[in-house]
PDB file of C-alpha atoms in Angstrom:
ATOM      1  CA  MET A   1     109.602 124.057 118.132  1.00 37.00           C
ATOM      2  CA  SER A   2     108.485 124.682 114.563  1.00 41.00           C
ATOM      3  CA  ARG A   3     110.754 124.057 111.356  1.00 47.00           C
ATOM      4  CA  LEU A   4     112.034 126.480 109.100  1.00 47.00           C
ATOM      5  CA  PRO A   5     110.250 125.888 105.577  1.00 54.00           C
ATOM      6  CA  ILE A   6     113.659 126.590 103.616  1.00 56.00           C
ATOM      7  CA  PRO A   7     116.955 125.809 105.544  1.00 60.00           C
ATOM      8  CA  GLN A   8     119.251 128.825 105.814  1.00 67.00           C
ATOM      9  CA  LEU A   9     122.177 128.940 103.392  1.00 65.00           C
ATOM     10  CA  GLY A  10     125.528 128.458 104.978  1.00 68.00           C
ATOM     11  CA  PHE A  11     128.815 129.983 104.321  1.00 62.00           C
ATOM     12  CA  ALA A  12     129.864 127.200 101.895  1.00 64.00           C
ATOM     13  CA  ASP A  13     126.477 127.491  99.952  1.00 64.00           C
ATOM     14  CA  LEU A  14     127.039 131.372  99.308  1.00 67.00           C
ATOM     15  CA  GLN A  15     130.779 130.531  98.058  1.00 66.00           C
ATOM     16  CA  LEU A  16     129.462 128.011  95.844  1.00 65.00           C
ATOM     17  CA  GLN A  17     127.074 130.442  94.371  1.00 67.00           C
ATOM     18  CA  ASN A  18     129.545 132.983  93.972  1.00 69.00           C
ATOM     19  CA  LEU A  19     131.973 130.455  92.067  1.00 69.00           C
ATOM     20  CA  GLY A  20     129.253 130.299  89.309  1.00 67.00           C
ATOM     21  CA  VAL A  21     128.430 126.534  89.781  1.00 67.00           C
ATOM     22  CA  HIS A  22     125.399 125.921  87.416  1.00 72.00           C
ATOM     23  CA  LEU A  23     123.161 123.048  86.893  1.00 76.00           C
ATOM     24  CA  ASP A  24     123.031 121.382  83.541  1.00 81.00           C
ATOM     25  CA  PRO A  25     120.504 123.062  81.385  1.00 85.00           C
ATOM     26  CA  SER A  26     117.749 120.403  81.547  1.00 84.00           C
ATOM     27  CA  LEU A  27     117.913 120.253  85.399  1.00 86.00           C
ATOM     28  CA  GLN A  28     117.839 124.059  85.204  1.00 87.00           C
ATOM     29  CA  ARG A  29     114.576 124.241  83.079  1.00 88.00           C
ATOM     30  CA  ILE A  30     113.101 121.662  85.519  1.00 88.00           C
ATOM     31  CA  ALA A  31     114.371 123.852  88.462  1.00 88.00           C
ATOM     32  CA  ASP A  32     112.765 126.939  86.875  1.00 89.00           C
ATOM     33  CA  PHE A  33     109.571 125.378  86.160  1.00 88.00           C
ATOM     34  CA  LEU A  34     109.206 123.956  89.648  1.00 88.00           C
ATOM     35  CA  GLU A  35     109.719 127.356  91.144  1.00 89.00           C
ATOM     36  CA  GLN A  36     106.243 128.524  89.729  1.00 87.00           C
ATOM     37  CA  GLN A  37     104.550 125.390  90.849  1.00 82.00           C
ATOM     38  CA  GLY A  38     103.569 126.165  94.588  1.00 83.00           C
ATOM     39  CA  GLY A  39     100.516 123.972  94.129  1.00 88.00           C
ATOM     40  CA  LEU A  40     102.653 120.891  93.445  1.00 90.00           C
ATOM     41  CA  VAL A  41     104.864 121.333  96.560  1.00 90.00           C
ATOM     42  CA  GLU A  42     101.677 122.024  98.758  1.00 92.00           C
ATOM     43  CA  LEU A  43     100.195 118.474  97.708  1.00 92.00           C
ATOM     44  CA  VAL A  44     103.646 116.883  98.638  1.00 91.00           C
ATOM     45  CA  ARG A  45     103.532 118.734 101.865  1.00 90.00           C
ATOM     46  CA  ARG A  46     100.274 117.621 102.825  1.00 92.00           C
ATOM     47  CA  ASP A  47     101.129 113.837 101.911  1.00 89.00           C
ATOM     48  CA  LEU A  48     104.182 114.115 104.222  1.00 88.00           C
ATOM     49  CA  GLU A  49     102.169 115.285 107.102  1.00 87.00           C
ATOM     50  CA  ARG A  50      99.200 113.083 106.466  1.00 87.00           C
ATOM     51  CA  GLY A  51      98.551 110.881 109.494  1.00 80.00           C
ATOM     52  CA  LEU A  52     101.110 112.690 111.821  1.00 74.00           C
ATOM     53  CA  LYS A  53      99.620 114.013 115.196  1.00 75.00           C
ATOM     54  CA  LYS A  54     102.231 116.928 115.527  1.00 77.00           C
ATOM     55  CA  PRO A  55     103.857 117.618 112.118  1.00 73.00           C
ATOM     56  CA  ALA A  56     105.610 120.559 113.465  1.00 71.00           C
ATOM     57  CA  ALA A  57     107.442 118.688 116.055  1.00 71.00           C
ATOM     58  CA  GLY A  58     109.889 115.876 116.133  1.00 66.00           C
ATOM     59  CA  ARG A  59     113.099 115.008 113.831  1.00 71.00           C
ATOM     60  CA  ARG A  60     113.462 116.939 110.996  1.00 75.00           C
ATOM     61  CA  GLY A  61     112.924 115.117 107.748  1.00 80.00           C
ATOM     62  CA  LEU A  62     112.990 116.140 104.156  1.00 87.00           C
ATOM     63  CA  THR A  63     111.109 119.144 103.199  1.00 89.00           C
ATOM     64  CA  PRO A  64     108.367 118.764 100.570  1.00 90.00           C
ATOM     65  CA  GLU A  65     110.590 120.746  97.969  1.00 92.00           C
ATOM     66  CA  GLN A  66     113.597 118.411  98.617  1.00 92.00           C
ATOM     67  CA  THR A  67     111.224 115.374  98.475  1.00 92.00           C
ATOM     68  CA  LEU A  68     109.744 116.602  95.180  1.00 93.00           C
ATOM     69  CA  ARG A  69     112.989 117.598  93.382  1.00 92.00           C
ATOM     70  CA  SER A  70     114.611 114.344  94.508  1.00 93.00           C
ATOM     71  CA  LEU A  71     111.994 112.282  93.237  1.00 93.00           C
ATOM     72  CA  ILE A  72     112.272 113.866  89.857  1.00 91.00           C
ATOM     73  CA  LEU A  73     115.804 113.643  89.742  1.00 91.00           C
ATOM     74  CA  MET A  74     115.697 109.936  90.585  1.00 92.00           C
ATOM     75  CA  ARG A  75     113.181 109.472  87.516  1.00 88.00           C
ATOM     76  CA  VAL A  76     114.946 111.852  85.148  1.00 87.00           C
ATOM     77  CA  LYS A  77     118.450 110.215  85.936  1.00 88.00           C
ATOM     78  CA  ASN A  78     117.062 106.696  86.399  1.00 91.00           C
ATOM     79  CA  LEU A  79     118.592 106.240  89.709  1.00 92.00           C
ATOM     80  CA  ASP A  80     117.846 103.846  92.653  1.00 93.00           C
ATOM     81  CA  TYR A  81     117.635 105.035  95.976  1.00 94.00           C
ATOM     82  CA  ARG A  82     121.485 104.239  97.049  1.00 93.00           C
ATOM     83  CA  ASP A  83     122.592 106.041  93.801  1.00 93.00           C
ATOM     84  CA  LEU A  84     120.376 108.770  94.375  1.00 92.00           C
ATOM     85  CA  ARG A  85     121.802 109.436  97.949  1.00 94.00           C
ATOM     86  CA  ASP A  86     125.330 108.996  96.620  1.00 93.00           C
ATOM     87  CA  ARG A  87     124.959 111.176  93.716  1.00 92.00           C
ATOM     88  CA  VAL A  88     123.233 114.011  95.591  1.00 91.00           C
ATOM     89  CA  ASN A  89     125.757 113.728  98.304  1.00 89.00           C
ATOM     90  CA  ASP A  90     129.007 113.721  95.888  1.00 87.00           C
ATOM     91  CA  GLY A  91     127.830 116.672  93.722  1.00 82.00           C
ATOM     92  CA  PHE A  92     127.576 120.231  94.102  1.00 82.00           C
ATOM     93  CA  THR A  93     124.995 120.867  91.334  1.00 85.00           C
ATOM     94  CA  LEU A  94     122.711 117.962  92.369  1.00 89.00           C
ATOM     95  CA  ARG A  95     122.789 119.431  96.208  1.00 87.00           C
ATOM     96  CA  SER A  96     121.797 122.663  94.599  1.00 85.00           C
ATOM     97  CA  PHE A  97     119.145 121.251  92.509  1.00 89.00           C
ATOM     98  CA  THR A  98     117.581 119.117  95.386  1.00 90.00           C
ATOM     99  CA  GLN A  99     117.953 122.361  97.948  1.00 86.00           C
ATOM    100  CA  PHE A 100     120.098 120.094 100.340  1.00 86.00           C
ATOM    101  CA  ASP A 101     123.141 122.621  99.837  1.00 80.00           C
ATOM    102  CA  SER A 102     125.733 121.937 102.420  1.00 78.00           C
ATOM    103  CA  HIS A 103     123.274 120.383 104.632  1.00 81.00           C
ATOM    104  CA  ALA A 104     123.301 116.593 105.440  1.00 84.00           C
ATOM    105  CA  VAL A 105     121.721 114.340 102.733  1.00 90.00           C
ATOM    106  CA  PRO A 106     119.713 111.435 104.569  1.00 91.00           C
ATOM    107  CA  LYS A 107     120.358 107.858 103.878  1.00 92.00           C
ATOM    108  CA  HIS A 108     118.590 106.177 101.145  1.00 91.00           C
ATOM    109  CA  ASP A 109     115.962 104.427 103.233  1.00 91.00           C
ATOM    110  CA  ALA A 110     114.806 108.071 104.317  1.00 90.00           C
ATOM    111  CA  PHE A 111     113.802 108.982 100.671  1.00 93.00           C
ATOM    112  CA  ASN A 112     112.152 105.570 100.233  1.00 93.00           C
ATOM    113  CA  ARG A 113     109.941 106.431 103.118  1.00 90.00           C
ATOM    114  CA  ALA A 114     109.375 109.946 101.941  1.00 91.00           C
ATOM    115  CA  PHE A 115     108.373 108.772  98.492  1.00 93.00           C
ATOM    116  CA  ASN A 116     106.151 106.024  99.846  1.00 92.00           C
ATOM    117  CA  ARG A 117     104.248 108.728 101.651  1.00 92.00           C
ATOM    118  CA  LEU A 118     103.117 110.364  98.383  1.00 93.00           C
ATOM    119  CA  THR A 119      99.604 109.405  97.169  1.00 93.00           C
ATOM    120  CA  PRO A 120      98.690 108.174  93.811  1.00 94.00           C
ATOM    121  CA  ALA A 121      96.852 111.822  93.307  1.00 92.00           C
ATOM    122  CA  THR A 122     100.066 113.527  94.060  1.00 92.00           C
ATOM    123  CA  LEU A 123     102.161 111.302  92.050  1.00 91.00           C
ATOM    124  CA  ALA A 124      99.594 111.913  88.965  1.00 90.00           C
ATOM    125  CA  ALA A 125      99.764 115.519  89.429  1.00 88.00           C
ATOM    126  CA  MET A 126     103.446 115.504  89.136  1.00 87.00           C
ATOM    127  CA  ASN A 127     103.432 113.238  86.162  1.00 84.00           C
ATOM    128  CA  GLN A 128     100.913 115.602  84.361  1.00 83.00           C
ATOM    129  CA  LEU A 129     102.996 118.676  85.239  1.00 81.00           C
ATOM    130  CA  VAL A 130     106.567 117.359  85.202  1.00 74.00           C
ATOM    131  CA  VAL A 131     106.909 114.285  83.052  1.00 65.00           C
ATOM    132  CA  ARG A 132     104.259 115.506  80.561  1.00 62.00           C
ATOM    133  CA  PRO A 133     105.028 119.073  80.607  1.00 56.00           C
ATOM    134  CA  PRO A 134     103.331 121.592  78.342  1.00 53.00           C
ATOM    135  CA  TRP A 135     106.035 121.646  75.826  1.00 51.00           C
ATOM    136  CA  HIS A 136     105.853 117.825  75.724  1.00 51.00           C
ATOM    137  CA  SER A 137     104.237 117.743  72.268  1.00 51.00           C
ATOM    138  CA  ASN A 138     107.016 120.028  70.906  1.00 51.00           C
ATOM    139  CA  TRP A 139     109.698 117.277  71.963  1.00 49.00           C
ATOM    140  CA  LYS A 140     111.721 115.775  69.381  1.00 49.00           C
ATOM    141  CA  THR A 141     112.670 112.363  69.585  1.00 44.00           C
ATOM    142  CA  ALA A 142     115.568 110.652  68.047  1.00 44.00           C
ATOM    143  CA  GLY A 143     115.596 107.106  68.554  1.00 44.00           C
ATOM    144  CA  ASN A 144     115.150 106.634  72.138  1.00 43.00           C
ATOM    145  CA  SER A 145     116.299 109.796  73.529  1.00 44.00           C
ATOM    146  CA  ALA A 146     114.186 113.058  73.614  1.00 44.00           C
ATOM    147  CA  SER A 147     115.306 116.551  73.842  1.00 43.00           C
ATOM    148  CA  ILE A 148     113.515 119.568  75.278  1.00 42.00           C
ATOM    149  CA  PRO A 149     112.951 122.327  72.722  1.00 42.00           C
ATOM    150  CA  ARG A 150     114.724 125.714  73.668  1.00 41.00           C
TER     151      ARG A 150
END
């Protein structure tokens, strides 16, 4: 049985959208940017399926989008695996950003296994596109913090 590439939204997800729960501005800019980066998601998908005999069969794991967004969230918020799982599990906005919505959030070791499957080439591409985005040269730094221009 093949998997759905994007899990279907449930009633609770639609209600949250109607309530107007929004991401914070920095995560919203990252999410908007990631929506345009289909090639990066494809690289993550290839890495997650690498070495599997039947990638469409078996237990459902993290989707490529969830893996990519969770890794970016972990790096942006400077979280460890347990904190990542707890923060995503507890927060509506982080569930929305990572695309878990009302679905179960996996345990911390599932994040570790998914992130470890990513190749150095994929991580380099992610760093090039997300960590050092096109607007990086326009970032204003004040002390140790950086802000993204509007």
